[in-house]
Amino acid sequence: MNVVGVVAEYNPFHKGHLYHLDTIRKVYMPDAIMVALSGNFVQRGEPSIFDKWARAEMALHAGADLVLELPVCFSTATAEIFAESAVKLLLESKVVNALSFGVEKFHEKELHYLGKLFADEPISFRNILNEHLKKGLSFPKAREMAVVEYLSAKNINLDIKLISGLLNKPNSILAVEYIKALNKHGSDVAILPVVRRGHQYHDKTLSKQYASATAIRQAISSQSQDFMDKIIPHLPESTVNIISREIKQRRRPVFLQDFETLILYSLRRLRAYELKNYFDVEEGLENRLKKAAQSCGKLEQLIMQIKTKRYPASRIQRILIHILLNIPREMVEGRTPQYLRVLGFTKRGAMLLKQINKNASIPVITRASQYKKLDLKSKAMFEKDLFSSDIYRLAYECPDLRNGGSDFDRKVIFYNSSK
């Protein structure tokens, strides 16, 4: 089978995402599209606005054939780890032969050069990068400056200004990380880029057809009575129907603010040395976390007090989510998914799943109870996914929806696209 893999959050699924999947179908004509989807918590260190089941259903209605869950320990990690672990997940299925992603603009030569440079990481480049990190710069900024300096020193014939620009655009950064991961693991999987339409990744306006997920989430978070009217033009009809159903069933949109008390409690409960057990807590950051937790009563205030040039708000939020979910550092640093958790599939996806069951190099999980047969390391990872679902549900206003063990009550979604 000719299978295209996609890494996504779909937070929520909008017309830009639909354009991506439609373009894959029309241009590359695959037999199936397989999506590695973030679970209930996402890469910016936030909860997903709707849960993983709703977003998996959105993807299936819009053209995905099989949706797998990216373990929460990776879906809430840095862009580098997020991308590498997602690529590994797709590769472990042993059926994906192409990877598609959205980019602001496709500069093939520059993206492939950066992906290889970061995969190989020559000693001279690493030394330059470390020098910039010692100055207190954030990793993305330090890496951008290191690339510029390295290219200049090596007199490499590439457009330095263009490359610098690529390393400042979220989708291009992820594209580089995907290519880097494929290089790092010696994969011959093809690259299928799709140029984004409409607003940029972080644009907060809703004036165009292809609005960003950021703008859509902001409109939803306003809690205004007409927020649905504002976002409907930017969403596929199927997404609108799913969102309407979720809200009607009292599974309202979830935001980081909903976990304010739980996060403050977690920080106050733990001692400073215990905070060092979490990924990215280094260079004395544990002391800043403790101090801020004692003096702040609001989450926004806490983040503002902790963040620095080296530790921007998104990095702090990821750390807070890891603390909230008690995700140990070593689990994140492993960068290796231990199983393929199926969230949903179509008829075509069912055929693909048969191939995966025959070929995959890691276990395939279609029922939550199957995790009990995993080895200890895999089981520990899966239990974090289960726990993240239980914590996520605490954000619901209706007490009847806050039960634990919810993943055991859910069946894999089957969407019959021929109806």
mmCIF file with all atom_site columns, N, CA, C and O in Angstrom, residues 104 107 110-111 113-115 117-118 125 129 138-149 151 159-177:
data_model
loop_
_atom_site.group_PDB
_atom_site.id
_atom_site.type_symbol
_atom_site.label_atom_id
_atom_site.label_alt_id
_atom_site.label_comp_id
_atom_site.label_asym_id
_atom_site.label_entity_id
_atom_site.label_seq_id
_atom_site.pdbx_PDB_ins_code
_atom_site.Cartn_x
_atom_site.Cartn_y
_atom_site.Cartn_z
_atom_site.occupancy
_atom_site.B_iso_or_equiv
_atom_site.pdbx_formal_charge
_atom_site.auth_seq_id
_atom_site.auth_comp_id
_atom_site.auth_asym_id
_atom_site.auth_atom_id
_atom_site.pdbx_PDB_model_num
ATOM 1   N N  . GLU A 1 104 ? 4.997  27.114 5.522  1.00 0.00 ? 104 GLU A N  1
ATOM 2   C CA . GLU A 1 104 ? 4.636  28.449 5.054  1.00 0.00 ? 104 GLU A CA 1
ATOM 3   C C  . GLU A 1 104 ? 5.045  28.628 3.587  1.00 0.00 ? 104 GLU A C  1
ATOM 4   O O  . GLU A 1 104 ? 4.277  29.134 2.779  1.00 0.00 ? 104 GLU A O  1
ATOM 5   N N  . HIS A 1 107 ? 11.039 25.559 0.655  1.00 0.00 ? 107 HIS A N  1
ATOM 6   C CA . HIS A 1 107 ? 12.374 25.795 0.119  1.00 0.00 ? 107 HIS A CA 1
ATOM 7   C C  . HIS A 1 107 ? 13.148 24.491 0.289  1.00 0.00 ? 107 HIS A C  1
ATOM 8   O O  . HIS A 1 107 ? 13.788 24.266 1.316  1.00 0.00 ? 107 HIS A O  1
ATOM 9   N N  . GLU A 1 110 ? 17.059 24.310 1.205  1.00 0.00 ? 110 GLU A N  1
ATOM 10  C CA . GLU A 1 110 ? 17.384 24.819 2.545  1.00 0.00 ? 110 GLU A CA 1
ATOM 11  C C  . GLU A 1 110 ? 16.841 23.908 3.645  1.00 0.00 ? 110 GLU A C  1
ATOM 12  O O  . GLU A 1 110 ? 17.539 23.637 4.634  1.00 0.00 ? 110 GLU A O  1
ATOM 13  N N  . LEU A 1 111 ? 15.613 23.427 3.482  1.00 0.00 ? 111 LEU A N  1
ATOM 14  C CA . LEU A 1 111 ? 15.030 22.558 4.506  1.00 0.00 ? 111 LEU A CA 1
ATOM 15  C C  . LEU A 1 111 ? 15.804 21.246 4.629  1.00 0.00 ? 111 LEU A C  1
ATOM 16  O O  . LEU A 1 111 ? 16.069 20.768 5.732  1.00 0.00 ? 111 LEU A O  1
ATOM 17  N N  . TYR A 1 113 ? 18.938 20.776 3.793  1.00 0.00 ? 113 TYR A N  1
ATOM 18  C CA . TYR A 1 113 ? 20.261 21.070 4.350  1.00 0.00 ? 113 TYR A CA 1
ATOM 19  C C  . TYR A 1 113 ? 20.178 21.181 5.868  1.00 0.00 ? 113 TYR A C  1
ATOM 20  O O  . TYR A 1 113 ? 21.006 20.594 6.597  1.00 0.00 ? 113 TYR A O  1
ATOM 21  N N  . LEU A 1 114 ? 19.197 21.924 6.361  1.00 0.00 ? 114 LEU A N  1
ATOM 22  C CA . LEU A 1 114 ? 19.052 22.100 7.808  1.00 0.00 ? 114 LEU A CA 1
ATOM 23  C C  . LEU A 1 114 ? 18.755 20.776 8.505  1.00 0.00 ? 114 LEU A C  1
ATOM 24  O O  . LEU A 1 114 ? 19.310 20.484 9.566  1.00 0.00 ? 114 LEU A O  1
ATOM 25  N N  . GLY A 1 115 ? 17.885 19.971 7.901  1.00 0.00 ? 115 GLY A N  1
ATOM 26  C CA . GLY A 1 115 ? 17.561 18.672 8.493  1.00 0.00 ? 115 GLY A CA 1
ATOM 27  C C  . GLY A 1 115 ? 18.778 17.790 8.622  1.00 0.00 ? 115 GLY A C  1
ATOM 28  O O  . GLY A 1 115 ? 18.979 17.138 9.658  1.00 0.00 ? 115 GLY A O  1
ATOM 29  N N  . LEU A 1 117 ? 22.002 18.893 8.627  1.00 0.00 ? 117 LEU A N  1
ATOM 30  C CA . LEU A 1 117 ? 22.936 19.538 9.554  1.00 0.00 ? 117 LEU A CA 1
ATOM 31  C C  . LEU A 1 117 ? 22.582 19.225 11.002 1.00 0.00 ? 117 LEU A C  1
ATOM 32  O O  . LEU A 1 117 ? 23.449 18.864 11.801 1.00 0.00 ? 117 LEU A O  1
ATOM 33  N N  . PHE A 1 118 ? 21.305 19.321 11.337 1.00 0.00 ? 118 PHE A N  1
ATOM 34  C CA . PHE A 1 118 ? 20.886 19.074 12.710 1.00 0.00 ? 118 PHE A CA 1
ATOM 35  C C  . PHE A 1 118 ? 20.963 17.594 13.081 1.00 0.00 ? 118 PHE A C  1
ATOM 36  O O  . PHE A 1 118 ? 21.167 17.239 14.251 1.00 0.00 ? 118 PHE A O  1
ATOM 37  N N  . PHE A 1 125 ? 29.717 22.987 14.768 1.00 0.00 ? 125 PHE A N  1
ATOM 38  C CA . PHE A 1 125 ? 28.387 23.582 14.912 1.00 0.00 ? 125 PHE A CA 1
ATOM 39  C C  . PHE A 1 125 ? 27.908 23.481 16.358 1.00 0.00 ? 125 PHE A C  1
ATOM 40  O O  . PHE A 1 125 ? 27.383 24.448 16.924 1.00 0.00 ? 125 PHE A O  1
ATOM 41  N N  . LEU A 1 129 ? 26.824 26.525 18.915 1.00 0.00 ? 129 LEU A N  1
ATOM 42  C CA . LEU A 1 129 ? 25.512 26.504 19.562 1.00 0.00 ? 129 LEU A CA 1
ATOM 43  C C  . LEU A 1 129 ? 25.649 26.630 21.075 1.00 0.00 ? 129 LEU A C  1
ATOM 44  O O  . LEU A 1 129 ? 24.936 27.420 21.729 1.00 0.00 ? 129 LEU A O  1
ATOM 45  N N  . SER A 1 138 ? 17.336 31.538 24.334 1.00 0.00 ? 138 SER A N  1
ATOM 46  C CA . SER A 1 138 ? 16.482 30.362 24.191 1.00 0.00 ? 138 SER A CA 1
ATOM 47  C C  . SER A 1 138 ? 17.117 29.438 23.161 1.00 0.00 ? 138 SER A C  1
ATOM 48  O O  . SER A 1 138 ? 17.898 29.874 22.309 1.00 0.00 ? 138 SER A O  1
ATOM 49  N N  . PHE A 1 139 ? 16.770 28.150 23.214 1.00 0.00 ? 139 PHE A N  1
ATOM 50  C CA . PHE A 1 139 ? 17.358 27.194 22.274 1.00 0.00 ? 139 PHE A CA 1
ATOM 51  C C  . PHE A 1 139 ? 17.063 27.558 20.822 1.00 0.00 ? 139 PHE A C  1
ATOM 52  O O  . PHE A 1 139 ? 17.972 27.554 19.984 1.00 0.00 ? 139 PHE A O  1
ATOM 53  N N  . PRO A 1 140 ? 15.802 27.905 20.468 1.00 0.00 ? 140 PRO A N  1
ATOM 54  C CA . PRO A 1 140 ? 15.549 28.252 19.059 1.00 0.00 ? 140 PRO A CA 1
ATOM 55  C C  . PRO A 1 140 ? 16.388 29.441 18.583 1.00 0.00 ? 140 PRO A C  1
ATOM 56  O O  . PRO A 1 140 ? 16.917 29.419 17.468 1.00 0.00 ? 140 PRO A O  1
ATOM 57  N N  . LYS A 1 141 ? 16.509 30.470 19.417 1.00 0.00 ? 141 LYS A N  1
ATOM 58  C CA . LYS A 1 141 ? 17.284 31.643 19.012 1.00 0.00 ? 141 LYS A CA 1
ATOM 59  C C  . LYS A 1 141 ? 18.770 31.315 18.929 1.00 0.00 ? 141 LYS A C  1
ATOM 60  O O  . LYS A 1 141 ? 19.466 31.738 17.984 1.00 0.00 ? 141 LYS A O  1
ATOM 61  N N  . ALA A 1 142 ? 19.262 30.552 19.895 1.00 0.00 ? 142 ALA A N  1
ATOM 62  C CA . ALA A 1 142 ? 20.676 30.165 19.889 1.00 0.00 ? 142 ALA A CA 1
ATOM 63  C C  . ALA A 1 142 ? 20.984 29.316 18.664 1.00 0.00 ? 142 ALA A C  1
ATOM 64  O O  . ALA A 1 142 ? 22.036 29.481 18.029 1.00 0.00 ? 142 ALA A O  1
ATOM 65  N N  . ARG A 1 143 ? 20.078 28.429 18.297 1.00 0.00 ? 143 ARG A N  1
ATOM 66  C CA . ARG A 1 143 ? 20.313 27.568 17.140 1.00 0.00 ? 143 ARG A CA 1
ATOM 67  C C  . ARG A 1 143 ? 20.282 28.370 15.845 1.00 0.00 ? 143 ARG A C  1
ATOM 68  O O  . ARG A 1 143 ? 21.094 28.145 14.945 1.00 0.00 ? 143 ARG A O  1
ATOM 69  N N  . GLU A 1 144 ? 19.363 29.313 15.764 1.00 0.00 ? 144 GLU A N  1
ATOM 70  C CA . GLU A 1 144 ? 19.298 30.162 14.573 1.00 0.00 ? 144 GLU A CA 1
ATOM 71  C C  . GLU A 1 144 ? 20.612 30.928 14.385 1.00 0.00 ? 144 GLU A C  1
ATOM 72  O O  . GLU A 1 144 ? 21.175 30.965 13.285 1.00 0.00 ? 144 GLU A O  1
ATOM 73  N N  . MET A 1 145 ? 21.116 31.516 15.464 1.00 0.00 ? 145 MET A N  1
ATOM 74  C CA . MET A 1 145 ? 22.359 32.286 15.382 1.00 0.00 ? 145 MET A CA 1
ATOM 75  C C  . MET A 1 145 ? 23.544 31.380 15.069 1.00 0.00 ? 145 MET A C  1
ATOM 76  O O  . MET A 1 145 ? 24.457 31.756 14.334 1.00 0.00 ? 145 MET A O  1
ATOM 77  N N  . ALA A 1 146 ? 23.513 30.156 15.621 1.00 0.00 ? 146 ALA A N  1
ATOM 78  C CA . ALA A 1 146 ? 24.597 29.207 15.366 1.00 0.00 ? 146 ALA A CA 1
ATOM 79  C C  . ALA A 1 146 ? 24.625 28.791 13.893 1.00 0.00 ? 146 ALA A C  1
ATOM 80  O O  . ALA A 1 146 ? 25.697 28.650 13.303 1.00 0.00 ? 146 ALA A O  1
ATOM 81  N N  . VAL A 1 147 ? 23.451 28.598 13.305 1.00 0.00 ? 147 VAL A N  1
ATOM 82  C CA . VAL A 1 147 ? 23.376 28.226 11.888 1.00 0.00 ? 147 VAL A CA 1
ATOM 83  C C  . VAL A 1 147 ? 23.953 29.344 11.019 1.00 0.00 ? 147 VAL A C  1
ATOM 84  O O  . VAL A 1 147 ? 24.753 29.092 10.109 1.00 0.00 ? 147 VAL A O  1
ATOM 85  N N  . VAL A 1 148 ? 23.552 30.574 11.300 1.00 0.00 ? 148 VAL A N  1
ATOM 86  C CA . VAL A 1 148 ? 24.047 31.720 10.531 1.00 0.00 ? 148 VAL A CA 1
ATOM 87  C C  . VAL A 1 148 ? 25.572 31.815 10.621 1.00 0.00 ? 148 VAL A C  1
ATOM 88  O O  . VAL A 1 148 ? 26.275 31.988 9.618  1.00 0.00 ? 148 VAL A O  1
ATOM 89  N N  . GLU A 1 149 ? 26.086 31.675 11.835 1.00 0.00 ? 149 GLU A N  1
ATOM 90  C CA . GLU A 1 149 ? 27.536 31.767 12.045 1.00 0.00 ? 149 GLU A CA 1
ATOM 91  C C  . GLU A 1 149 ? 28.264 30.607 11.380 1.00 0.00 ? 149 GLU A C  1
ATOM 92  O O  . GLU A 1 149 ? 29.333 30.788 10.776 1.00 0.00 ? 149 GLU A O  1
ATOM 93  N N  . LEU A 1 151 ? 27.264 28.763 8.745  1.00 0.00 ? 151 LEU A N  1
ATOM 94  C CA . LEU A 1 151 ? 27.217 28.899 7.285  1.00 0.00 ? 151 LEU A CA 1
ATOM 95  C C  . LEU A 1 151 ? 28.205 29.952 6.800  1.00 0.00 ? 151 LEU A C  1
ATOM 96  O O  . LEU A 1 151 ? 28.868 29.767 5.772  1.00 0.00 ? 151 LEU A O  1
ATOM 97  N N  . ASP A 1 159 ? 21.222 30.827 0.987  1.00 0.00 ? 159 ASP A N  1
ATOM 98  C CA . ASP A 1 159 ? 20.669 32.128 1.361  1.00 0.00 ? 159 ASP A CA 1
ATOM 99  C C  . ASP A 1 159 ? 20.504 32.178 2.881  1.00 0.00 ? 159 ASP A C  1
ATOM 100 O O  . ASP A 1 159 ? 19.551 31.612 3.429  1.00 0.00 ? 159 ASP A O  1
ATOM 101 N N  . ILE A 1 160 ? 21.435 32.833 3.562  1.00 0.00 ? 160 ILE A N  1
ATOM 102 C CA . ILE A 1 160 ? 21.441 32.860 5.022  1.00 0.00 ? 160 ILE A CA 1
ATOM 103 C C  . ILE A 1 160 ? 20.200 33.560 5.573  1.00 0.00 ? 160 ILE A C  1
ATOM 104 O O  . ILE A 1 160 ? 19.601 33.109 6.563  1.00 0.00 ? 160 ILE A O  1
ATOM 105 N N  . LYS A 1 161 ? 19.790 34.636 4.924  1.00 0.00 ? 161 LYS A N  1
ATOM 106 C CA . LYS A 1 161 ? 18.604 35.364 5.381  1.00 0.00 ? 161 LYS A CA 1
ATOM 107 C C  . LYS A 1 161 ? 17.364 34.479 5.285  1.00 0.00 ? 161 LYS A C  1
ATOM 108 O O  . LYS A 1 161 ? 16.507 34.469 6.179  1.00 0.00 ? 161 LYS A O  1
ATOM 109 N N  . LEU A 1 162 ? 17.261 33.718 4.199  1.00 0.00 ? 162 LEU A N  1
ATOM 110 C CA . LEU A 1 162 ? 16.128 32.805 4.018  1.00 0.00 ? 162 LEU A CA 1
ATOM 111 C C  . LEU A 1 162 ? 16.133 31.721 5.084  1.00 0.00 ? 162 LEU A C  1
ATOM 112 O O  . LEU A 1 162 ? 15.099 31.427 5.693  1.00 0.00 ? 162 LEU A O  1
ATOM 113 N N  . ILE A 1 163 ? 17.295 31.151 5.347  1.00 0.00 ? 163 ILE A N  1
ATOM 114 C CA . ILE A 1 163 ? 17.403 30.095 6.351  1.00 0.00 ? 163 ILE A CA 1
ATOM 115 C C  . ILE A 1 163 ? 17.054 30.630 7.733  1.00 0.00 ? 163 ILE A C  1
ATOM 116 O O  . ILE A 1 163 ? 16.350 29.971 8.517  1.00 0.00 ? 163 ILE A O  1
ATOM 117 N N  . SER A 1 164 ? 17.516 31.822 8.042  1.00 0.00 ? 164 SER A N  1
ATOM 118 C CA . SER A 1 164 ? 17.189 32.442 9.326  1.00 0.00 ? 164 SER A CA 1
ATOM 119 C C  . SER A 1 164 ? 15.678 32.615 9.463  1.00 0.00 ? 164 SER A C  1
ATOM 120 O O  . SER A 1 164 ? 15.099 32.364 10.526 1.00 0.00 ? 164 SER A O  1
ATOM 121 N N  . GLY A 1 165 ? 15.038 33.010 8.371  1.00 0.00 ? 165 GLY A N  1
ATOM 122 C CA . GLY A 1 165 ? 13.591 33.174 8.377  1.00 0.00 ? 165 GLY A CA 1
ATOM 123 C C  . GLY A 1 165 ? 12.854 31.860 8.589  1.00 0.00 ? 165 GLY A C  1
ATOM 124 O O  . GLY A 1 165 ? 11.860 31.797 9.316  1.00 0.00 ? 165 GLY A O  1
ATOM 125 N N  . LEU A 1 166 ? 13.352 30.789 7.967  1.00 0.00 ? 166 LEU A N  1
ATOM 126 C CA . LEU A 1 166 ? 12.733 29.473 8.130  1.00 0.00 ? 166 LEU A CA 1
ATOM 127 C C  . LEU A 1 166 ? 12.740 29.023 9.586  1.00 0.00 ? 166 LEU A C  1
ATOM 128 O O  . LEU A 1 166 ? 11.799 28.393 10.068 1.00 0.00 ? 166 LEU A O  1
ATOM 129 N N  . LEU A 1 167 ? 13.832 29.360 10.292 1.00 0.00 ? 167 LEU A N  1
ATOM 130 C CA . LEU A 1 167 ? 13.972 28.937 11.683 1.00 0.00 ? 167 LEU A CA 1
ATOM 131 C C  . LEU A 1 167 ? 13.170 29.810 12.642 1.00 0.00 ? 167 LEU A C  1
ATOM 132 O O  . LEU A 1 167 ? 13.259 29.647 13.865 1.00 0.00 ? 167 LEU A O  1
ATOM 133 N N  . ASN A 1 168 ? 12.367 30.716 12.089 1.00 0.00 ? 168 ASN A N  1
ATOM 134 C CA . ASN A 1 168 ? 11.480 31.546 12.902 1.00 0.00 ? 168 ASN A CA 1
ATOM 135 C C  . ASN A 1 168 ? 10.011 31.262 12.623 1.00 0.00 ? 168 ASN A C  1
ATOM 136 O O  . ASN A 1 168 ? 9.150  31.896 13.229 1.00 0.00 ? 168 ASN A O  1
ATOM 137 N N  . LYS A 1 169 ? 9.728  30.314 11.724 1.00 0.00 ? 169 LYS A N  1
ATOM 138 C CA . LYS A 1 169 ? 8.354  29.982 11.373 1.00 0.00 ? 169 LYS A CA 1
ATOM 139 C C  . LYS A 1 169 ? 8.003  28.601 11.932 1.00 0.00 ? 169 LYS A C  1
ATOM 140 O O  . LYS A 1 169 ? 8.679  27.616 11.637 1.00 0.00 ? 169 LYS A O  1
ATOM 141 N N  . PRO A 1 170 ? 6.945  28.519 12.764 1.00 0.00 ? 170 PRO A N  1
ATOM 142 C CA . PRO A 1 170 ? 6.611  27.264 13.464 1.00 0.00 ? 170 PRO A CA 1
ATOM 143 C C  . PRO A 1 170 ? 6.522  26.031 12.562 1.00 0.00 ? 170 PRO A C  1
ATOM 144 O O  . PRO A 1 170 ? 7.073  24.986 12.891 1.00 0.00 ? 170 PRO A O  1
ATOM 145 N N  . ASN A 1 171 ? 5.825  26.136 11.431 1.00 0.00 ? 171 ASN A N  1
ATOM 146 C CA . ASN A 1 171 ? 5.679  24.958 10.574 1.00 0.00 ? 171 ASN A CA 1
ATOM 147 C C  . ASN A 1 171 ? 6.976  24.581 9.880  1.00 0.00 ? 171 ASN A C  1
ATOM 148 O O  . ASN A 1 171 ? 7.265  23.406 9.672  1.00 0.00 ? 171 ASN A O  1
ATOM 149 N N  . SER A 1 172 ? 7.777  25.589 9.533  1.00 0.00 ? 172 SER A N  1
ATOM 150 C CA . SER A 1 172 ? 9.080  25.300 8.930  1.00 0.00 ? 172 SER A CA 1
ATOM 151 C C  . SER A 1 172 ? 10.021 24.657 9.936  1.00 0.00 ? 172 SER A C  1
ATOM 152 O O  . SER A 1 172 ? 10.802 23.765 9.601  1.00 0.00 ? 172 SER A O  1
ATOM 153 N N  . ILE A 1 173 ? 9.946  25.115 11.191 1.00 0.00 ? 173 ILE A N  1
ATOM 154 C CA . ILE A 1 173 ? 10.755 24.512 12.255 1.00 0.00 ? 173 ILE A CA 1
ATOM 155 C C  . ILE A 1 173 ? 10.410 23.033 12.388 1.00 0.00 ? 173 ILE A C  1
ATOM 156 O O  . ILE A 1 173 ? 11.295 22.166 12.459 1.00 0.00 ? 173 ILE A O  1
ATOM 157 N N  . LEU A 1 174 ? 9.108  22.715 12.403 1.00 0.00 ? 174 LEU A N  1
ATOM 158 C CA . LEU A 1 174 ? 8.694  21.314 12.500 1.00 0.00 ? 174 LEU A CA 1
ATOM 159 C C  . LEU A 1 174 ? 9.103  20.531 11.259 1.00 0.00 ? 174 LEU A C  1
ATOM 160 O O  . LEU A 1 174 ? 9.520  19.378 11.358 1.00 0.00 ? 174 LEU A O  1
ATOM 161 N N  . ALA A 1 175 ? 9.008  21.160 10.090 1.00 0.00 ? 175 ALA A N  1
ATOM 162 C CA . ALA A 1 175 ? 9.429  20.486 8.857  1.00 0.00 ? 175 ALA A CA 1
ATOM 163 C C  . ALA A 1 175 ? 10.896 20.088 8.936  1.00 0.00 ? 175 ALA A C  1
ATOM 164 O O  . ALA A 1 175 ? 11.275 18.964 8.573  1.00 0.00 ? 175 ALA A O  1
ATOM 165 N N  . VAL A 1 176 ? 11.728 21.009 9.417  1.00 0.00 ? 176 VAL A N  1
ATOM 166 C CA . VAL A 1 176 ? 13.155 20.710 9.594  1.00 0.00 ? 176 VAL A CA 1
ATOM 167 C C  . VAL A 1 176 ? 13.329 19.556 10.567 1.00 0.00 ? 176 VAL A C  1
ATOM 168 O O  . VAL A 1 176 ? 14.149 18.647 10.340 1.00 0.00 ? 176 VAL A O  1
ATOM 169 N N  . GLU A 1 177 ? 12.565 19.563 11.648 1.00 0.00 ? 177 GLU A N  1
ATOM 170 C CA . GLU A 1 177 ? 12.680 18.498 12.650 1.00 0.00 ? 177 GLU A CA 1
ATOM 171 C C  . GLU A 1 177 ? 12.236 17.147 12.089 1.00 0.00 ? 177 GLU A C  1
ATOM 172 O O  . GLU A 1 177 ? 12.812 16.109 12.416 1.00 0.00 ? 177 GLU A O  1
#
